Structure formats: structure tokens, C-alpha cells
Short mmCIF file of N, CA and C in Angstrom, two decimals:
data_model
loop_
_atom_site.label_atom_id
_atom_site.label_comp_id
_atom_site.label_asym_id
_atom_site.label_seq_id
_atom_site.Cartn_x
_atom_site.Cartn_y
_atom_site.Cartn_z
N MET A 1398 13.94 -35.41 -39.19
CA MET A 1398 13.46 -36.53 -38.44
C MET A 1398 14.22 -36.61 -37.13
N THR A 1399 13.52 -36.95 -36.07
CA THR A 1399 14.18 -37.03 -34.78
C THR A 1399 14.58 -38.46 -34.47
N SER A 1400 15.64 -38.56 -33.81
CA SER A 1400 16.08 -39.91 -33.43
C SER A 1400 15.32 -40.34 -32.17
N PRO A 1401 15.21 -41.60 -31.90
CA PRO A 1401 14.46 -42.07 -30.72
C PRO A 1401 15.11 -41.67 -29.41
N TYR A 1402 16.36 -41.23 -29.43
CA TYR A 1402 17.05 -40.85 -28.21
C TYR A 1402 16.87 -39.38 -27.86
N GLU A 1403 16.42 -38.59 -28.76
CA GLU A 1403 16.23 -37.16 -28.51
C GLU A 1403 14.80 -36.91 -28.04
N GLU A 1404 14.66 -35.96 -27.09
CA GLU A 1404 13.33 -35.59 -26.62
C GLU A 1404 12.73 -34.56 -27.58
N PRO A 1405 11.45 -34.66 -27.88
CA PRO A 1405 10.85 -33.64 -28.73
C PRO A 1405 10.84 -32.29 -28.01
N GLU A 1406 10.84 -31.20 -28.76
CA GLU A 1406 10.95 -29.86 -28.18
C GLU A 1406 9.64 -29.39 -27.54
N ASP A 1407 8.52 -29.94 -27.89
CA ASP A 1407 7.25 -29.46 -27.35
C ASP A 1407 6.92 -30.04 -25.97
N ILE A 1408 7.68 -30.98 -25.47
CA ILE A 1408 7.46 -31.55 -24.13
C ILE A 1408 8.35 -30.79 -23.16
N PRO A 1409 7.74 -30.16 -22.12
CA PRO A 1409 8.56 -29.41 -21.16
C PRO A 1409 9.35 -30.36 -20.26
N PRO A 1410 10.44 -29.90 -19.72
CA PRO A 1410 11.25 -30.77 -18.84
C PRO A 1410 10.51 -31.01 -17.52
N ASP A 1411 10.86 -32.09 -16.85
CA ASP A 1411 10.24 -32.42 -15.57
C ASP A 1411 10.72 -31.44 -14.50
N ILE A 1412 9.82 -31.14 -13.55
CA ILE A 1412 10.16 -30.25 -12.43
C ILE A 1412 10.73 -31.13 -11.32
N VAL A 1413 11.95 -30.80 -10.90
CA VAL A 1413 12.61 -31.63 -9.90
C VAL A 1413 12.56 -31.02 -8.51
N VAL A 1414 12.24 -29.73 -8.39
CA VAL A 1414 12.12 -29.07 -7.08
C VAL A 1414 10.79 -28.31 -7.03
N GLU A 1415 10.38 -27.95 -5.79
CA GLU A 1415 9.16 -27.17 -5.65
C GLU A 1415 9.40 -25.75 -6.16
N GLU A 1416 8.40 -25.19 -6.82
CA GLU A 1416 8.55 -23.85 -7.37
C GLU A 1416 8.43 -22.78 -6.29
N ASP A 1417 7.63 -23.03 -5.25
CA ASP A 1417 7.39 -22.02 -4.23
C ASP A 1417 8.23 -22.24 -2.98
N SER A 1418 9.34 -22.91 -3.09
CA SER A 1418 10.17 -23.13 -1.92
C SER A 1418 10.96 -21.86 -1.60
N PRO A 1419 11.21 -21.59 -0.32
CA PRO A 1419 11.96 -20.39 0.05
C PRO A 1419 13.42 -20.52 -0.38
N PHE A 1420 14.08 -19.38 -0.56
CA PHE A 1420 15.45 -19.37 -1.03
C PHE A 1420 16.44 -19.71 0.07
N GLY A 1421 16.11 -19.40 1.28
CA GLY A 1421 17.01 -19.70 2.39
C GLY A 1421 16.23 -19.93 3.66
N GLU A 1422 16.96 -20.07 4.77
CA GLU A 1422 16.30 -20.32 6.05
C GLU A 1422 15.50 -19.10 6.51
N ASP A 1423 15.96 -17.89 6.19
CA ASP A 1423 15.30 -16.66 6.66
C ASP A 1423 14.10 -16.29 5.81
N ALA A 1424 13.90 -16.92 4.68
CA ALA A 1424 12.80 -16.53 3.80
C ALA A 1424 11.45 -16.85 4.43
N GLY A 1425 11.33 -17.97 5.11
CA GLY A 1425 10.08 -18.30 5.77
C GLY A 1425 9.79 -17.39 6.95
N ASN A 1426 10.85 -17.00 7.68
CA ASN A 1426 10.68 -16.12 8.83
C ASN A 1426 10.35 -14.70 8.40
N GLU A 1427 10.74 -14.31 7.20
CA GLU A 1427 10.47 -12.95 6.72
C GLU A 1427 8.98 -12.71 6.55
N GLN A 1428 8.26 -13.73 6.08
CA GLN A 1428 6.82 -13.60 5.92
C GLN A 1428 6.15 -13.46 7.29
N GLU A 1429 6.60 -14.20 8.28
CA GLU A 1429 6.04 -14.09 9.62
C GLU A 1429 6.32 -12.72 10.21
N LYS A 1430 7.48 -12.14 9.92
CA LYS A 1430 7.82 -10.81 10.43
C LYS A 1430 6.91 -9.75 9.84
N THR A 1431 6.60 -9.84 8.54
CA THR A 1431 5.73 -8.84 7.92
C THR A 1431 4.31 -8.97 8.44
N GLU A 1432 3.84 -10.18 8.75
CA GLU A 1432 2.50 -10.35 9.30
C GLU A 1432 2.41 -9.78 10.71
N LYS A 1433 3.46 -9.93 11.50
CA LYS A 1433 3.46 -9.43 12.87
C LYS A 1433 3.64 -7.92 12.91
N SER A 1434 4.37 -7.35 11.96
CA SER A 1434 4.66 -5.92 12.00
C SER A 1434 3.54 -5.08 11.40
N ASN A 1435 2.49 -5.69 10.85
CA ASN A 1435 1.38 -4.95 10.27
C ASN A 1435 0.51 -4.39 11.40
N PRO A 1436 0.50 -3.06 11.64
CA PRO A 1436 -0.23 -2.50 12.78
C PRO A 1436 -1.73 -2.43 12.55
N ILE A 1437 -2.19 -2.48 11.30
CA ILE A 1437 -3.61 -2.36 11.02
C ILE A 1437 -4.24 -3.74 11.11
N THR A 1438 -5.14 -3.88 12.04
CA THR A 1438 -5.86 -5.13 12.16
C THR A 1438 -7.32 -4.89 11.82
N GLU A 1439 -8.05 -5.94 11.71
CA GLU A 1439 -9.46 -5.81 11.32
C GLU A 1439 -10.26 -5.09 12.39
N GLY A 1440 -9.96 -5.33 13.65
CA GLY A 1440 -10.68 -4.68 14.74
C GLY A 1440 -10.43 -3.18 14.77
N SER A 1441 -9.19 -2.77 14.55
CA SER A 1441 -8.89 -1.34 14.57
C SER A 1441 -9.50 -0.64 13.37
N MET A 1442 -9.64 -1.34 12.26
CA MET A 1442 -10.27 -0.74 11.08
C MET A 1442 -11.75 -0.50 11.34
N GLU A 1443 -12.41 -1.43 12.04
CA GLU A 1443 -13.81 -1.24 12.39
C GLU A 1443 -13.98 -0.06 13.34
N LEU A 1444 -13.04 0.11 14.27
CA LEU A 1444 -13.11 1.25 15.18
C LEU A 1444 -12.92 2.57 14.43
N LYS A 1445 -12.06 2.57 13.44
CA LYS A 1445 -11.84 3.79 12.65
C LYS A 1445 -13.09 4.13 11.85
N LYS A 1446 -13.75 3.11 11.29
CA LYS A 1446 -14.99 3.35 10.55
C LYS A 1446 -16.07 3.88 11.48
N PHE A 1447 -16.16 3.31 12.68
CA PHE A 1447 -17.14 3.75 13.65
C PHE A 1447 -16.88 5.19 14.07
N ALA A 1448 -15.62 5.53 14.31
CA ALA A 1448 -15.27 6.91 14.71
C ALA A 1448 -15.57 7.89 13.58
N LEU A 1449 -15.28 7.51 12.35
CA LEU A 1449 -15.58 8.37 11.21
C LEU A 1449 -17.08 8.55 11.06
N GLY A 1450 -17.84 7.48 11.23
CA GLY A 1450 -19.29 7.56 11.12
C GLY A 1450 -19.91 8.44 12.18
N THR A 1451 -19.43 8.31 13.42
CA THR A 1451 -20.00 9.13 14.49
C THR A 1451 -19.62 10.59 14.34
N SER A 1452 -18.41 10.89 13.89
CA SER A 1452 -18.06 12.30 13.69
C SER A 1452 -18.85 12.90 12.53
N MET A 1453 -19.06 12.12 11.49
CA MET A 1453 -19.87 12.60 10.37
C MET A 1453 -21.32 12.79 10.80
N LEU A 1454 -21.81 11.92 11.66
CA LEU A 1454 -23.16 12.06 12.20
C LEU A 1454 -23.30 13.35 12.99
N GLY A 1455 -22.32 13.67 13.80
CA GLY A 1455 -22.34 14.91 14.57
C GLY A 1455 -22.36 16.14 13.68
N TRP A 1456 -21.53 16.13 12.64
CA TRP A 1456 -21.49 17.28 11.73
C TRP A 1456 -22.79 17.44 10.97
N CYS A 1457 -23.39 16.34 10.57
CA CYS A 1457 -24.66 16.43 9.85
C CYS A 1457 -25.78 16.95 10.74
N ILE A 1458 -25.80 16.53 11.99
CA ILE A 1458 -26.82 17.04 12.92
C ILE A 1458 -26.60 18.52 13.17
N PHE A 1459 -25.35 18.93 13.29
CA PHE A 1459 -25.05 20.36 13.45
C PHE A 1459 -25.53 21.15 12.24
N LEU A 1460 -25.29 20.65 11.05
CA LEU A 1460 -25.74 21.35 9.84
C LEU A 1460 -27.25 21.35 9.71
N MET A 1461 -27.91 20.30 10.21
CA MET A 1461 -29.37 20.29 10.21
C MET A 1461 -29.91 21.38 11.14
N LEU A 1462 -29.30 21.52 12.31
CA LEU A 1462 -29.71 22.58 13.23
C LEU A 1462 -29.46 23.96 12.63
N LEU A 1463 -28.36 24.09 11.90
CA LEU A 1463 -28.07 25.35 11.23
C LEU A 1463 -29.13 25.65 10.17
N CYS A 1464 -29.58 24.64 9.45
CA CYS A 1464 -30.65 24.82 8.47
C CYS A 1464 -31.95 25.25 9.14
N ILE A 1465 -32.22 24.70 10.32
CA ILE A 1465 -33.42 25.09 11.06
C ILE A 1465 -33.34 26.55 11.47
N LEU A 1466 -32.16 26.97 11.96
CA LEU A 1466 -32.00 28.37 12.36
C LEU A 1466 -32.13 29.32 11.17
N ILE A 1467 -31.58 28.93 10.04
CA ILE A 1467 -31.69 29.78 8.84
C ILE A 1467 -33.13 29.82 8.36
N SER A 1468 -33.85 28.70 8.49
CA SER A 1468 -35.25 28.69 8.04
C SER A 1468 -36.14 29.55 8.94
N LEU A 1469 -35.73 29.79 10.19
CA LEU A 1469 -36.47 30.71 11.05
C LEU A 1469 -36.32 32.15 10.56
N TRP A 1470 -35.18 32.45 10.00
CA TRP A 1470 -34.90 33.80 9.51
C TRP A 1470 -35.53 34.01 8.13
N LYS A 1471 -35.40 33.02 7.23
CA LYS A 1471 -36.01 33.06 5.89
C LYS A 1471 -36.79 31.76 5.69
N PRO A 1472 -38.06 31.72 6.02
CA PRO A 1472 -38.81 30.46 5.99
C PRO A 1472 -39.10 29.90 4.60
N ASP A 1473 -39.11 30.70 3.58
CA ASP A 1473 -39.47 30.22 2.24
C ASP A 1473 -38.25 29.90 1.37
N ASN A 1474 -37.11 29.68 1.98
CA ASN A 1474 -35.89 29.41 1.22
C ASN A 1474 -35.88 27.93 0.79
N GLU A 1475 -35.93 27.70 -0.51
CA GLU A 1475 -35.98 26.34 -1.06
C GLU A 1475 -34.65 25.61 -0.85
N LEU A 1476 -33.53 26.33 -0.91
CA LEU A 1476 -32.21 25.71 -0.75
C LEU A 1476 -32.03 25.15 0.66
N VAL A 1477 -32.51 25.87 1.66
CA VAL A 1477 -32.39 25.41 3.05
C VAL A 1477 -33.24 24.17 3.26
N GLN A 1478 -34.43 24.15 2.69
CA GLN A 1478 -35.31 22.98 2.85
C GLN A 1478 -34.72 21.74 2.18
N SER A 1479 -34.17 21.90 1.00
CA SER A 1479 -33.57 20.74 0.33
C SER A 1479 -32.27 20.31 1.01
N GLY A 1480 -31.53 21.27 1.57
CA GLY A 1480 -30.33 20.93 2.33
C GLY A 1480 -30.66 20.14 3.58
N PHE A 1481 -31.74 20.56 4.26
CA PHE A 1481 -32.19 19.83 5.45
C PHE A 1481 -32.57 18.40 5.10
N GLU A 1482 -33.27 18.21 3.99
CA GLU A 1482 -33.66 16.86 3.56
C GLU A 1482 -32.44 16.01 3.21
N ALA A 1483 -31.44 16.63 2.60
CA ALA A 1483 -30.22 15.88 2.24
C ALA A 1483 -29.47 15.44 3.50
N PHE A 1484 -29.35 16.36 4.47
CA PHE A 1484 -28.67 15.99 5.72
C PHE A 1484 -29.47 14.95 6.49
N LYS A 1485 -30.78 15.01 6.41
CA LYS A 1485 -31.62 14.02 7.08
C LYS A 1485 -31.40 12.64 6.47
N LEU A 1486 -31.28 12.58 5.15
CA LEU A 1486 -31.01 11.31 4.48
C LEU A 1486 -29.65 10.75 4.89
N ILE A 1487 -28.64 11.61 4.96
CA ILE A 1487 -27.30 11.16 5.37
C ILE A 1487 -27.32 10.65 6.80
N VAL A 1488 -28.00 11.36 7.70
CA VAL A 1488 -28.07 10.95 9.10
C VAL A 1488 -28.76 9.60 9.23
N MET A 1489 -29.84 9.40 8.52
CA MET A 1489 -30.55 8.12 8.61
C MET A 1489 -29.70 6.97 8.05
N THR A 1490 -28.93 7.25 7.02
CA THR A 1490 -28.05 6.23 6.46
C THR A 1490 -26.95 5.85 7.45
N ILE A 1491 -26.35 6.86 8.08
CA ILE A 1491 -25.28 6.59 9.05
C ILE A 1491 -25.84 5.85 10.26
N LEU A 1492 -27.02 6.25 10.74
CA LEU A 1492 -27.62 5.55 11.87
C LEU A 1492 -27.94 4.10 11.53
N GLY A 1493 -28.38 3.86 10.30
CA GLY A 1493 -28.63 2.49 9.87
C GLY A 1493 -27.35 1.68 9.83
N TYR A 1494 -26.25 2.30 9.44
CA TYR A 1494 -24.97 1.58 9.41
C TYR A 1494 -24.47 1.29 10.82
N ILE A 1495 -24.56 2.29 11.70
CA ILE A 1495 -24.03 2.12 13.05
C ILE A 1495 -24.82 1.08 13.83
N PHE A 1496 -26.14 1.18 13.78
CA PHE A 1496 -26.94 0.25 14.59
C PHE A 1496 -27.26 -1.04 13.85
N GLY A 1497 -27.09 -1.09 12.56
CA GLY A 1497 -27.41 -2.30 11.82
C GLY A 1497 -26.23 -3.19 11.53
N SER A 1498 -25.02 -2.71 11.75
CA SER A 1498 -23.86 -3.53 11.43
C SER A 1498 -23.62 -4.54 12.55
N ASN A 1499 -23.15 -5.72 12.16
CA ASN A 1499 -22.84 -6.76 13.12
C ASN A 1499 -21.41 -6.62 13.57
N SER A 1500 -21.19 -6.74 14.86
CA SER A 1500 -19.82 -6.69 15.38
C SER A 1500 -19.30 -8.12 15.45
N LYS A 1501 -18.05 -8.29 15.07
CA LYS A 1501 -17.43 -9.62 15.09
C LYS A 1501 -16.79 -9.83 16.45
N ASN A 1502 -17.19 -10.85 17.12
CA ASN A 1502 -16.59 -11.21 18.41
C ASN A 1502 -15.48 -12.21 18.17
N SER A 1503 -14.27 -11.84 18.59
CA SER A 1503 -13.14 -12.75 18.37
C SER A 1503 -12.68 -13.38 19.64
#
């Protein structure tokens, strides 16, 4: 039996300080330093995606032209025809991404 002066064990103690408070004066400034030192921003990531898309577009068009040249040499080659169709699908997808994506103005 518990006495009226003892607290029951199933009740947690009261919280007297904030749990997410920084440990010292420099703790708050450390978070600001990591945010400022991050070189990757959203704008530069979009430029990297655009550069990757345009370079991939160039390679696919080059490979499509290569398929056309090979089909002139062997016109009944099924592999060249299906390769051309695959590259055409990739090119159309990339063009849809490049011209259909919205740019964020900041």
C-alpha cells in the first residue's frame, strides 16, 4: 500500500525545462552555419537536371541518326528499327520534361 505522501510510479515527473533547448550559446549559431555552408540550392539542382536532360537529349538524337545510317546499309534490320523507336520515345519524354516543366521564379 502506498502512503498519501508518495507519488505513484506510473505518473511521469513534470518537465521543468524545454526539451529542445540548445546546450550553449553556440548551439543556435551552429545550425545557421550549416544552412549557410550548404552549396547545393534548389536553383542549382534545377540547372543540373536541365543540363543532364539536354546532354541526354543530344546523345539520343546522335544515336537516332546512327540508327538511320545503319538502316541505309541494312534496311531490314529489326534491331535498328526497334532501337530507333526506343530512342524516339526517350527524346519525346525528355522534350516533354524540358518544355513542360514550370520554372520557379524567386
